[in-house]
Short mmCIF file of C-alpha atoms in Angstrom, two decimals:
data_model
loop_
_atom_site.label_atom_id
_atom_site.label_comp_id
_atom_site.label_asym_id
_atom_site.label_seq_id
_atom_site.Cartn_x
_atom_site.Cartn_y
_atom_site.Cartn_z
CA MET A 1 0.22 -0.20 0.42
CA GLY A 2 0.94 3.12 -1.10
CA ALA A 3 1.95 6.45 1.31
CA ALA A 4 -0.73 7.32 4.60
CA PRO A 5 -3.42 9.77 3.40
CA ILE A 6 -2.55 12.34 5.22
CA LEU A 7 -5.06 15.72 5.67
CA SER A 8 -3.75 19.22 6.06
CA ALA A 9 -6.49 21.58 4.32
CA GLY A 10 -9.64 19.97 4.92
CA LEU A 11 -9.15 18.73 0.70
CA LEU A 12 -9.91 15.51 1.70
CA ARG A 13 -6.88 13.83 -0.72
CA ALA A 14 -4.37 10.82 -0.85
CA ALA A 15 -0.89 12.73 0.33
CA SER A 16 2.50 12.48 1.32
CA ASP A 17 3.88 14.71 3.87
CA SER A 18 6.42 16.64 0.89
CA ASP A 19 2.76 18.30 0.05
CA PHE A 20 3.22 20.18 2.99
CA SER A 21 4.51 23.33 1.36
CA THR A 22 1.73 26.17 1.50
CA THR A 23 0.82 27.49 5.06
CA ARG A 24 -3.00 27.78 3.48
CA GLU A 25 -3.72 24.11 2.97
CA ILE A 26 -2.56 24.21 7.04
CA ARG A 27 -4.68 26.44 7.84
CA ASN A 28 -7.84 25.25 6.37
CA LEU A 29 -7.94 22.58 8.53
CA ALA A 30 -7.71 24.70 11.11
CA ASN A 31 -10.44 25.97 10.79
CA LEU A 32 -12.24 23.59 11.46
CA ASN A 33 -12.09 24.65 15.43
CA ARG A 34 -14.26 27.10 14.78
CA THR A 35 -17.06 24.23 15.37
CA TRP A 36 -17.60 20.71 17.42
CA SER A 37 -20.77 20.45 15.81
CA SER A 38 -22.41 20.63 12.26
CA CYS A 39 -24.72 19.62 9.84
CA ARG A 40 -21.49 18.69 8.28
CA VAL A 41 -18.48 18.74 10.83
CA LEU A 42 -18.45 16.41 14.57
CA ASN A 43 -15.00 18.25 16.11
CA LEU A 44 -13.91 15.14 18.32
CA ALA A 45 -10.54 16.73 18.44
CA LYS A 46 -11.81 20.70 19.53
CA LEU A 47 -14.73 18.62 22.34
CA TYR A 48 -11.22 17.18 24.01
CA THR A 49 -9.35 20.10 24.31
CA ALA A 50 -12.08 21.71 26.34
CA TYR A 51 -13.76 18.77 27.99
CA ASN A 52 -10.86 16.39 28.85
CA GLU A 53 -11.54 16.45 31.98
CA ASN A 54 -14.60 16.32 32.21
CA GLU A 55 -16.31 14.08 35.06
CA ASP A 56 -18.70 13.09 32.54
CA TYR A 57 -17.39 13.19 29.47
CA ILE A 58 -14.69 10.67 30.41
CA ALA A 59 -16.86 8.64 31.87
CA LYS A 60 -18.91 8.22 27.75
CA PRO A 61 -16.69 9.00 25.72
CA MET A 62 -18.42 8.55 22.59
CA PHE A 63 -15.28 6.28 20.32
CA GLU A 64 -13.36 3.48 23.56
CA HIS A 65 -9.93 4.22 21.46
CA SER A 66 -7.93 7.30 21.80
CA ALA A 67 -6.75 8.26 18.35
CA LEU A 68 -11.21 8.26 17.62
CA ASN A 69 -12.30 10.16 20.01
CA ARG A 70 -10.02 12.54 18.74
CA ALA A 71 -11.24 12.98 15.70
CA VAL A 72 -12.29 15.54 13.21
CA ILE A 73 -15.34 13.83 11.36
CA LEU A 74 -16.82 15.19 7.83
CA LYS A 75 -19.57 14.38 5.76
CA HIS A 76 -17.54 14.89 2.44
CA THR A 77 -18.66 15.28 -1.93
CA LEU A 78 -16.14 12.46 -3.39
CA ARG A 79 -13.96 14.31 -6.07
CA LEU A 80 -14.03 12.72 -9.26
CA ASP A 81 -10.01 11.27 -8.78
CA GLU A 82 -11.30 9.76 -5.40
CA ARG A 83 -14.57 8.31 -7.05
CA ASP A 84 -12.63 4.51 -7.46
CA LEU A 85 -11.93 4.68 -3.59
CA PHE A 86 -16.07 3.41 -3.37
CA PRO A 87 -16.18 1.26 -6.70
CA ASN A 88 -19.98 0.90 -6.01
CA GLY A 89 -21.15 4.85 -7.21
CA ARG A 90 -21.35 6.66 -3.73
CA ARG A 91 -20.98 10.48 -3.65
CA THR A 92 -21.10 11.85 0.24
CA VAL A 93 -18.60 9.91 2.20
CA THR A 94 -18.14 10.40 6.16
CA LYS A 95 -14.36 11.19 6.48
CA ILE A 96 -12.58 10.28 9.62
CA ILE A 97 -9.39 12.35 9.80
CA LEU A 98 -6.71 11.04 13.16
CA PRO A 99 -5.63 14.23 13.62
CA TYR A 100 -1.19 14.60 15.08
CA ASP A 101 -2.31 16.80 17.94
CA PRO A 102 -5.69 17.58 18.54
CA TYR A 103 -4.36 21.21 20.34
CA ASP A 104 -3.09 22.15 16.81
CA LEU A 105 -4.54 21.61 14.12
CA ARG A 106 -2.12 23.25 11.75
CA LEU A 107 0.10 19.99 12.46
CA GLY A 108 -2.76 17.85 9.58
CA GLY A 109 -2.98 14.50 10.63
CA ARG A 110 -4.06 10.56 8.56
CA SER A 111 -7.44 10.63 7.13
CA PHE A 112 -9.99 7.93 5.50
CA PHE A 113 -13.09 7.50 4.21
CA TYR A 114 -15.31 5.02 6.29
CA ARG A 115 -15.90 2.21 3.91
CA GLN A 116 -13.61 3.33 1.45
CA THR A 117 -11.38 0.36 -0.52
CA GLN A 118 -9.05 -0.62 2.22
CA PHE A 119 -11.34 0.29 4.79
CA GLU A 120 -10.32 -2.81 6.35
CA THR A 121 -6.89 -2.78 6.45
CA LEU A 122 -6.60 1.19 7.04
CA MET A 123 -9.10 0.79 10.72
CA ARG A 124 -6.57 -2.08 11.41
CA SER A 125 -3.33 -0.34 10.87
CA TYR A 126 -4.60 3.19 12.17
CA LEU A 127 -6.69 2.16 15.24
CA GLY A 128 -5.58 -2.07 15.66
CA ILE A 129 -9.20 -2.88 15.01
CA GLU A 130 -9.53 -6.78 13.24
CA ASP A 131 -13.36 -7.36 13.68
CA LEU A 132 -15.72 -4.92 12.55
CA GLY A 133 -18.50 -6.44 13.14
CA LYS A 134 -18.39 -6.56 16.58
CA ASN A 135 -15.98 -3.77 18.08
CA ARG A 136 -17.95 -0.75 19.28
CA ASP A 137 -15.58 2.00 17.45
CA ALA A 138 -16.62 -0.22 14.48
CA ARG A 139 -20.33 0.18 14.98
CA ILE A 140 -20.70 3.80 16.28
CA LEU A 141 -18.42 4.89 12.89
CA ARG A 142 -21.39 2.58 11.00
CA CYS A 143 -24.41 4.44 12.76
CA ILE A 144 -22.60 8.18 11.72
CA ASP A 145 -21.75 7.49 8.23
CA GLU A 146 -26.00 6.27 7.46
CA LEU A 147 -27.08 9.43 8.64
CA PRO A 148 -26.46 12.36 6.19
CA SER A 149 -26.28 14.73 8.89
CA LEU A 150 -23.86 15.18 11.94
CA ASP A 151 -26.11 17.40 13.55
CA PRO A 152 -26.62 16.78 17.38
CA PHE A 153 -29.49 16.13 17.25
CA LEU A 154 -29.51 13.55 15.27
CA LEU A 155 -26.67 12.10 15.69
CA ARG A 156 -27.90 12.06 19.28
CA GLU A 157 -31.37 10.12 18.58
CA HIS A 158 -29.32 7.72 16.07
CA LEU A 159 -27.08 6.57 18.65
CA ASP A 160 -29.41 5.91 21.32
CA LYS A 161 -31.45 3.87 19.10
CA ALA A 162 -28.30 1.57 18.50
CA GLY A 163 -27.92 1.23 21.99
CA PHE A 164 -25.53 4.17 22.48
CA ASN A 165 -25.32 6.88 25.01
CA PRO A 166 -22.30 9.34 25.39
CA SER A 167 -21.31 11.96 26.99
CA GLY A 168 -24.30 14.63 26.02
CA VAL A 169 -20.74 17.59 25.74
CA TYR A 170 -20.80 15.50 22.56
CA PHE A 171 -24.64 16.90 21.36
CA GLN A 172 -23.72 20.83 21.85
CA ILE A 173 -24.93 23.15 19.65
CA SER A 174 -22.02 25.11 17.97
CA ALA A 175 -21.64 28.44 19.61
CA ALA A 176 -22.85 30.15 16.10
CA ASP A 177 -25.68 27.64 15.85
CA LEU A 178 -26.54 28.51 19.47
CA LYS A 179 -26.32 32.20 19.50
CA ALA A 180 -28.67 32.59 15.65
CA MET A 181 -31.27 30.45 17.25
CA THR A 182 -31.66 32.70 21.03
CA ALA A 183 -33.62 35.20 19.83
CA PHE A 184 -35.62 32.91 17.53
CA THR A 185 -36.17 30.38 20.27
CA ALA A 186 -37.21 33.11 22.48
CA ARG A 187 -40.16 34.51 20.01
CA GLU A 188 -41.19 30.86 19.66
CA ILE A 189 -41.83 30.18 23.61
CA GLU A 190 -43.07 33.81 24.24
CA ASN A 191 -46.52 32.90 23.97
CA LEU A 192 -45.17 30.06 26.55
CA VAL A 193 -44.01 32.19 28.72
CA ASN A 194 -46.74 34.82 28.70
CA VAL A 195 -50.10 32.65 28.89
CA ALA A 196 -48.98 29.23 30.08
CA PHE A 197 -46.31 30.69 32.57
CA GLY A 198 -48.82 33.56 33.46
CA GLY A 199 -46.66 36.88 31.49
CA SER A 200 -42.57 37.61 32.63
CA LYS A 201 -40.85 40.80 32.83
CA GLY A 202 -37.03 40.74 31.98
CA GLY A 203 -36.54 39.15 28.58
CA GLY A 204 -38.53 35.76 30.39
CA ALA A 205 -38.65 33.91 27.24
CA THR A 206 -35.13 34.59 26.17
CA LYS A 207 -34.37 33.26 29.10
CA LEU A 208 -36.39 30.55 29.53
CA GLY A 209 -34.76 30.01 25.70
CA ASN A 210 -31.79 30.34 26.97
CA LYS A 211 -32.87 27.10 29.59
CA ILE A 212 -34.20 24.75 26.93
CA LEU A 213 -31.82 25.25 24.56
CA SER A 214 -29.00 24.78 27.52
CA ASP A 215 -27.86 21.42 28.53
CA LYS A 216 -28.24 22.03 32.32
CA LEU A 217 -32.05 21.08 33.10
CA ASN A 218 -32.61 22.95 36.77
CA GLN A 219 -36.01 24.76 38.89
CA THR A 220 -36.68 27.23 36.19
CA LEU A 221 -38.74 24.21 33.89
CA ALA A 222 -39.63 23.00 37.13
CA PRO A 223 -43.47 25.04 36.27
CA LEU A 224 -43.48 23.17 32.76
CA GLN A 225 -42.73 19.74 33.73
CA GLU A 226 -45.47 19.90 36.29
CA THR A 227 -48.07 20.79 34.17
CA LEU A 228 -46.87 18.57 31.29
CA HIS A 229 -47.09 15.57 34.51
CA MET A 230 -43.67 13.85 32.90
CA SER A 231 -41.22 12.09 35.15
CA ASP A 232 -37.72 13.71 35.35
CA GLU A 233 -35.82 11.09 32.21
CA GLU A 234 -38.89 11.41 30.45
CA PHE A 235 -38.79 15.48 31.12
CA HIS A 236 -35.52 15.29 29.81
CA GLU A 237 -35.43 13.39 27.42
CA GLY A 238 -38.65 15.19 25.79
CA ILE A 239 -36.76 18.65 26.45
CA MET A 240 -35.03 17.35 24.68
CA CYS A 241 -36.25 16.72 21.71
CA TRP A 242 -38.01 19.51 22.03
CA ARG A 243 -34.26 21.64 20.97
CA GLY A 244 -34.06 19.45 18.14
CA PHE A 245 -37.83 20.49 16.95
CA LEU A 246 -36.52 24.28 17.55
CA TYR A 247 -33.34 23.65 15.78
CA TYR A 248 -35.23 21.84 12.80
CA LYS A 249 -37.40 24.66 12.26
CA TRP A 250 -34.89 27.32 12.35
CA CYS A 251 -33.16 25.31 9.83
CA HIS A 252 -35.53 25.16 7.81
CA VAL A 253 -36.12 29.14 8.19
CA GLU A 254 -32.87 29.76 6.38
CA LEU A 255 -32.59 27.79 4.60
CA GLN A 256 -35.24 29.04 1.88
CA ASP A 257 -32.92 31.32 0.77
CA GLY A 258 -29.76 29.13 -0.02
CA LEU A 259 -33.23 26.10 -1.70
CA ARG A 260 -34.49 29.60 -3.69
CA GLU A 261 -31.09 30.00 -5.30
CA VAL A 262 -30.28 26.31 -5.82
CA LEU A 263 -34.15 25.81 -7.51
CA ALA A 264 -33.29 28.73 -9.69
CA GLY A 265 -29.97 27.91 -10.20
CA ILE A 266 -30.64 23.75 -11.43
CA GLY A 267 -33.62 25.70 -13.84
CA SER A 268 -31.22 28.43 -15.80
CA HIS A 269 -27.55 27.36 -14.92
CA ARG A 270 -25.42 27.72 -17.94
CA ILE A 271 -22.77 24.71 -19.07
CA SER A 272 -20.72 24.45 -21.51
CA GLY A 273 -18.92 21.79 -23.63
CA THR A 274 -22.58 18.78 -24.24
CA HIS A 275 -21.90 17.27 -26.65
CA ASP A 276 -23.04 13.73 -25.40
CA ASP A 277 -26.37 13.22 -25.95
CA HIS A 278 -26.49 10.71 -23.55
CA LEU A 279 -24.93 13.29 -21.16
CA ARG A 280 -27.49 16.11 -22.57
CA THR A 281 -30.57 13.57 -22.10
CA TYR A 282 -29.68 13.12 -18.47
CA LEU A 283 -29.72 17.11 -17.05
CA ARG A 284 -32.71 17.77 -19.45
CA LYS A 285 -34.28 15.52 -17.41
CA ALA A 286 -33.18 15.58 -14.20
CA ARG A 287 -33.49 19.67 -14.07
CA PRO A 288 -37.25 19.16 -13.52
CA ARG A 289 -37.00 16.40 -11.15
CA ILE A 290 -34.73 17.28 -8.60
CA ALA A 291 -36.27 20.33 -8.17
CA ARG A 292 -39.31 18.56 -7.73
CA ALA A 293 -37.92 15.95 -5.49
CA ILE A 294 -36.21 19.51 -3.18
CA ILE A 295 -39.38 21.28 -3.22
CA GLY A 296 -41.72 17.85 -2.09
CA MET A 297 -38.81 17.69 0.15
CA ILE A 298 -39.10 21.00 2.00
CA ASN A 299 -43.16 20.84 1.72
CA ASP A 300 -42.16 16.85 3.83
CA ALA A 301 -40.13 18.82 6.41
CA LYS A 302 -42.82 22.02 6.48
CA GLU A 303 -45.53 19.60 6.87
CA THR A 304 -44.12 18.22 10.11
CA LEU A 305 -42.99 21.16 11.97
CA THR A 306 -47.14 22.64 11.21
CA HIS A 307 -48.09 19.60 13.04
CA TYR A 308 -45.38 20.44 15.92
CA ASP A 309 -47.08 24.19 15.80
CA GLU A 310 -50.53 22.81 16.02
CA VAL A 311 -49.99 20.74 19.16
CA TYR A 312 -47.59 23.84 21.07
CA THR A 313 -50.40 26.64 20.12
CA ALA A 314 -52.41 24.27 22.17
CA LEU A 315 -49.71 24.19 24.83
CA ALA A 316 -49.58 28.08 24.67
CA MET A 317 -52.38 29.07 23.32
CA ARG A 318 -55.48 27.16 24.94
CA ARG A 319 -53.14 25.58 28.47
CA ASP A 320 -54.13 21.80 26.34
CA PRO A 321 -50.77 20.97 27.78
CA GLU A 322 -51.70 16.83 26.37
CA PRO A 323 -50.92 17.27 22.78
CA PHE A 324 -48.16 18.29 23.42
CA ARG A 325 -46.92 15.95 26.06
CA GLN A 326 -47.95 12.74 23.91
CA PHE A 327 -45.76 14.61 21.10
CA LEU A 328 -42.64 15.10 22.87
CA LEU A 329 -42.59 11.45 24.63
CA PHE A 330 -43.66 9.49 20.85
CA GLY A 331 -42.52 12.28 18.56
CA SER A 332 -39.04 10.58 18.30
CA GLU A 333 -39.21 8.54 14.80
CA LEU A 334 -41.13 12.05 13.74
CA PHE A 335 -37.37 13.53 14.92
CA VAL A 336 -35.16 11.22 13.10
CA GLU A 337 -37.24 11.79 9.19
CA LEU A 338 -36.99 15.34 9.71
CA GLY A 339 -33.87 15.17 10.83
CA GLN A 340 -33.17 13.32 8.08
CA LYS A 341 -34.84 15.70 5.54
CA ILE A 342 -32.76 18.80 6.93
CA GLY A 343 -30.01 17.45 6.93
CA THR A 344 -30.15 15.92 2.90
CA LEU A 345 -31.51 19.81 2.04
CA ASN A 346 -28.51 21.02 4.29
CA HIS A 347 -25.94 19.35 2.32
CA ILE A 348 -27.77 20.44 -1.13
CA SER A 349 -27.49 24.23 -0.05
CA SER A 350 -24.16 24.42 1.54
CA PHE A 351 -22.76 22.45 -1.86
CA TRP A 352 -24.92 24.77 -4.09
CA ARG A 353 -23.15 27.59 -2.35
CA PHE A 354 -19.27 26.50 -1.70
CA ARG A 355 -19.44 25.13 -5.93
CA MET A 356 -21.24 28.41 -7.72
CA ALA A 357 -19.75 30.58 -5.05
CA ARG A 358 -16.18 29.28 -7.02
CA LEU A 359 -16.98 30.21 -10.43
CA ASN A 360 -17.09 33.86 -9.19
CA LYS A 361 -13.63 33.87 -8.52
CA LYS A 362 -11.51 35.49 -11.57
CA GLY A 363 -9.39 33.19 -13.35
CA VAL A 364 -12.13 29.88 -12.47
CA LYS A 365 -13.57 28.32 -15.94
CA PRO A 366 -17.19 27.23 -16.27
CA LEU A 367 -18.75 23.78 -15.49
CA GLN A 368 -18.77 21.87 -17.78
CA ASP A 369 -21.43 19.34 -18.47
CA ILE A 370 -19.90 16.92 -16.77
CA GLU A 371 -19.44 18.51 -14.04
CA PHE A 372 -22.99 19.98 -14.03
CA ALA A 373 -24.03 16.54 -14.05
CA ASP A 374 -22.03 14.97 -11.41
CA ILE A 375 -23.21 17.81 -8.99
CA LEU A 376 -26.86 16.86 -9.68
CA MET A 377 -26.38 13.48 -9.50
CA ASP A 378 -24.80 13.97 -5.41
CA PHE A 379 -27.74 15.59 -4.99
CA GLU A 380 -30.28 12.74 -6.66
CA ALA A 381 -28.61 10.30 -4.52
CA GLY A 382 -28.94 12.61 -1.33
CA LEU A 383 -32.86 12.53 -2.04
CA PHE A 384 -33.24 8.79 -2.88
CA ASN A 385 -31.31 7.32 0.18
CA VAL A 386 -33.96 9.40 2.16
CA MET A 387 -36.82 9.14 -0.06
CA LYS A 388 -36.21 5.35 -0.11
CA LYS A 389 -36.12 5.32 3.65
CA ASP A 390 -39.18 7.00 3.83
CA ILE A 391 -40.81 3.93 1.64
CA MET A 392 -39.79 1.76 4.37
CA ARG A 393 -40.93 3.40 7.62
CA GLN A 394 -44.37 4.00 6.14
CA ARG A 395 -44.80 0.23 5.14
CA ALA A 396 -42.66 -0.88 8.56
#
């Protein structure tokens, strides 16, 4: 086997130590330290530097192997020169980066894709893992790979269903997202504070919203727990579910402008080099098909959020807690479905923005027909996977 895959730039490609010739590439990996969790990034290296002395973090690690528990895990769209690592045709994959030093990501690290060619060899060589079917860390990686998104709420729910319960510090909202969500959450629960809690002065909605978004539940929420007639365990899980729905509702709002750009661009983007009849036929048929699928998924997510709004209104406006209580107790299936859809839409929006932004840079050539088709195929694969899961759930 050739040189071990090295990552110093977030470019996710095989390289050797001699490729570390520019500080620009090294800085790109260091930029990942701006967040510890998002739809695209799970930065366990940053979590390690922040919580390595935390008792709950030490007692309940996500991964047993220390290198994996300090890894940076990404959802990555394969480039053309990486496709040969996946004979099955996958386009969006899970990337595992093992930093040389979690305190200084500028030093780079070893990296590989989940289930790439020679995956078993890499797991054995880098991590000493022999039996992927029985090894706990390998099973958690499989759970992560099954998800379209690494957002903390979806990840926590999926791992819990698989029987894994890492420390809550792994599932915090990133600082940037938390800041953006605070005002949104306050607006969302203002009616609850004013009506169900008898009104509150001095930023009561913001304070209650911060408690809901916090991992530390205290007596401030005791009246709500009493109103909902939930045990401590039920209430803790219910608040996590509520927090997730608020997060996805916020994401749904934030995604609208980006998805409008995607839909407009899919239909109108001009490409060059369309000489292949098969490719031309695919593009002609795929553009409206993908646009319809995106719109359908947006509407499906909105429908689920509308159901949440109805049960929340019953609590906040009509003072009827039972629908909301039932929703928090038994809404996990809706939660997972919504998370998968929002994650897929987020991928489409963020990748389109990233790919198209490059075209505006000086000296960058327009997309060729095969490049544009490649983007559409990636989007179609993600949309199809979520729709297929919906059909399977309906049949179950």
